[in-house]
JSON list of C-alpha atoms in Angstrom, two decimals:
[
{"chain": "U", "resi": 243, "resn": "MET", "atom": "CA", "xyz": [42.75, 38.30, 22.60]},
{"chain": "U", "resi": 244, "resn": "LEU", "atom": "CA", "xyz": [41.94, 34.50, 23.29]},
{"chain": "U", "resi": 245, "resn": "PRO", "atom": "CA", "xyz": [42.82, 32.02, 20.63]},
{"chain": "U", "resi": 246, "resn": "PRO", "atom": "CA", "xyz": [40.22, 31.18, 17.89]},
{"chain": "U", "resi": 247, "resn": "PHE", "atom": "CA", "xyz": [39.60, 27.78, 19.37]},
{"chain": "U", "resi": 248, "resn": "ILE", "atom": "CA", "xyz": [38.64, 29.18, 22.85]},
{"chain": "U", "resi": 249, "resn": "ILE", "atom": "CA", "xyz": [36.58, 31.68, 21.11]},
{"chain": "U", "resi": 250, "resn": "ASP", "atom": "CA", "xyz": [34.49, 28.14, 19.09]},
{"chain": "U", "resi": 251, "resn": "GLN", "atom": "CA", "xyz": [34.77, 26.42, 22.23]},
{"chain": "U", "resi": 252, "resn": "ILE", "atom": "CA", "xyz": [32.64, 28.83, 24.87]},
{"chain": "U", "resi": 253, "resn": "ARG", "atom": "CA", "xyz": [30.57, 30.03, 21.48]},
{"chain": "U", "resi": 254, "resn": "ARG", "atom": "CA", "xyz": [29.79, 25.69, 21.34]},
{"chain": "U", "resi": 255, "resn": "ARG", "atom": "CA", "xyz": [28.80, 25.06, 25.39]},
{"chain": "U", "resi": 256, "resn": "GLU", "atom": "CA", "xyz": [26.91, 28.54, 24.93]},
{"chain": "U", "resi": 257, "resn": "GLU", "atom": "CA", "xyz": [24.77, 27.01, 22.12]},
{"chain": "U", "resi": 258, "resn": "GLU", "atom": "CA", "xyz": [25.13, 23.42, 23.74]},
{"chain": "U", "resi": 259, "resn": "GLU", "atom": "CA", "xyz": [23.28, 25.50, 26.83]},
{"chain": "U", "resi": 260, "resn": "ARG", "atom": "CA", "xyz": [20.70, 27.23, 25.26]},
{"chain": "U", "resi": 261, "resn": "ARG", "atom": "CA", "xyz": [19.84, 24.08, 23.57]},
{"chain": "U", "resi": 262, "resn": "ARG", "atom": "CA", "xyz": [19.22, 22.33, 26.50]},
{"chain": "U", "resi": 263, "resn": "GLU", "atom": "CA", "xyz": [17.26, 24.84, 28.14]},
{"chain": "U", "resi": 264, "resn": "ALA", "atom": "CA", "xyz": [14.81, 25.13, 25.67]},
{"chain": "U", "resi": 265, "resn": "GLU", "atom": "CA", "xyz": [14.44, 21.26, 25.21]},
{"chain": "U", "resi": 266, "resn": "ARG", "atom": "CA", "xyz": [13.33, 21.49, 29.44]},
{"chain": "U", "resi": 267, "resn": "PRO", "atom": "CA", "xyz": [9.90, 21.32, 30.65]},
{"chain": "U", "resi": 268, "resn": "ARG", "atom": "CA", "xyz": [8.25, 24.57, 31.76]},
{"chain": "U", "resi": 269, "resn": "LEU", "atom": "CA", "xyz": [5.64, 25.77, 34.21]},
{"chain": "U", "resi": 270, "resn": "GLU", "atom": "CA", "xyz": [3.37, 28.44, 33.15]},
{"chain": "U", "resi": 271, "resn": "LEU", "atom": "CA", "xyz": [1.12, 29.38, 35.60]},
{"chain": "U", "resi": 272, "resn": "PRO", "atom": "CA", "xyz": [-2.27, 31.47, 34.36]},
{"chain": "U", "resi": 273, "resn": "VAL", "atom": "CA", "xyz": [-1.55, 35.18, 36.49]},
{"chain": "U", "resi": 274, "resn": "THR", "atom": "CA", "xyz": [-3.62, 38.00, 35.69]},
{"chain": "U", "resi": 275, "resn": "GLY", "atom": "CA", "xyz": [-2.47, 41.20, 35.75]},
{"chain": "U", "resi": 276, "resn": "PRO", "atom": "CA", "xyz": [-3.66, 44.30, 37.37]},
{"chain": "U", "resi": 277, "resn": "GLY", "atom": "CA", "xyz": [-6.82, 45.24, 36.44]},
{"chain": "U", "resi": 278, "resn": "GLU", "atom": "CA", "xyz": [-8.00, 41.94, 35.22]},
{"chain": "U", "resi": 279, "resn": "GLY", "atom": "CA", "xyz": [-11.01, 40.00, 36.84]},
{"chain": "U", "resi": 280, "resn": "ALA", "atom": "CA", "xyz": [-12.93, 41.24, 39.57]},
{"chain": "U", "resi": 281, "resn": "PRO", "atom": "CA", "xyz": [-11.50, 41.04, 43.30]},
{"chain": "U", "resi": 282, "resn": "PRO", "atom": "CA", "xyz": [-12.72, 38.13, 45.07]},
{"chain": "U", "resi": 283, "resn": "ARG", "atom": "CA", "xyz": [-15.58, 39.13, 47.23]},
{"chain": "U", "resi": 284, "resn": "PRO", "atom": "CA", "xyz": [-15.55, 38.22, 50.67]},
{"chain": "U", "resi": 285, "resn": "ALA", "atom": "CA", "xyz": [-18.44, 36.21, 51.90]},
{"chain": "U", "resi": 286, "resn": "PRO", "atom": "CA", "xyz": [-21.15, 37.01, 54.68]},
{"chain": "U", "resi": 287, "resn": "ARG", "atom": "CA", "xyz": [-20.32, 36.53, 58.23]},
{"chain": "U", "resi": 288, "resn": "GLY", "atom": "CA", "xyz": [-23.47, 33.69, 58.07]},
{"chain": "U", "resi": 289, "resn": "GLU", "atom": "CA", "xyz": [-21.80, 31.60, 55.37]},
{"chain": "U", "resi": 290, "resn": "GLN", "atom": "CA", "xyz": [-18.00, 31.81, 56.54]},
{"chain": "U", "resi": 291, "resn": "ASP", "atom": "CA", "xyz": [-18.23, 29.04, 59.37]},
{"chain": "U", "resi": 292, "resn": "ASP", "atom": "CA", "xyz": [-19.72, 26.73, 56.80]},
{"chain": "U", "resi": 293, "resn": "VAL", "atom": "CA", "xyz": [-16.26, 26.59, 54.42]},
{"chain": "U", "resi": 294, "resn": "GLN", "atom": "CA", "xyz": [-14.60, 23.91, 54.40]},
{"chain": "U", "resi": 295, "resn": "ARG", "atom": "CA", "xyz": [-10.20, 25.03, 53.82]},
{"chain": "U", "resi": 296, "resn": "GLY", "atom": "CA", "xyz": [-7.22, 23.18, 52.96]},
{"chain": "U", "resi": 297, "resn": "VAL", "atom": "CA", "xyz": [-4.30, 23.13, 51.93]},
{"chain": "U", "resi": 298, "resn": "ILE", "atom": "CA", "xyz": [-1.94, 22.63, 48.58]},
{"chain": "U", "resi": 299, "resn": "VAL", "atom": "CA", "xyz": [1.92, 21.97, 49.08]},
{"chain": "U", "resi": 300, "resn": "LEU", "atom": "CA", "xyz": [3.56, 22.33, 45.89]},
{"chain": "U", "resi": 301, "resn": "ASP", "atom": "CA", "xyz": [6.98, 21.24, 46.20]},
{"chain": "U", "resi": 302, "resn": "LEU", "atom": "CA", "xyz": [8.83, 22.86, 43.14]},
{"chain": "U", "resi": 303, "resn": "ARG", "atom": "CA", "xyz": [12.35, 21.36, 44.12]},
{"chain": "U", "resi": 304, "resn": "GLY", "atom": "CA", "xyz": [14.03, 19.67, 40.51]}
]
């Protein structure tokens, strides 16, 4: 059995950690679940050549 002061320290640290987690900003992405929305339709063969495509890079590191 741990002494009561050690248990109190552990509780305080856990509460501080929860508080920091709640204050940290979060990124929420709009994700549709299965069955929500229609799947994208492929473009007819003649229109695919005219479509401009690009790349998006997201840096999610801290």
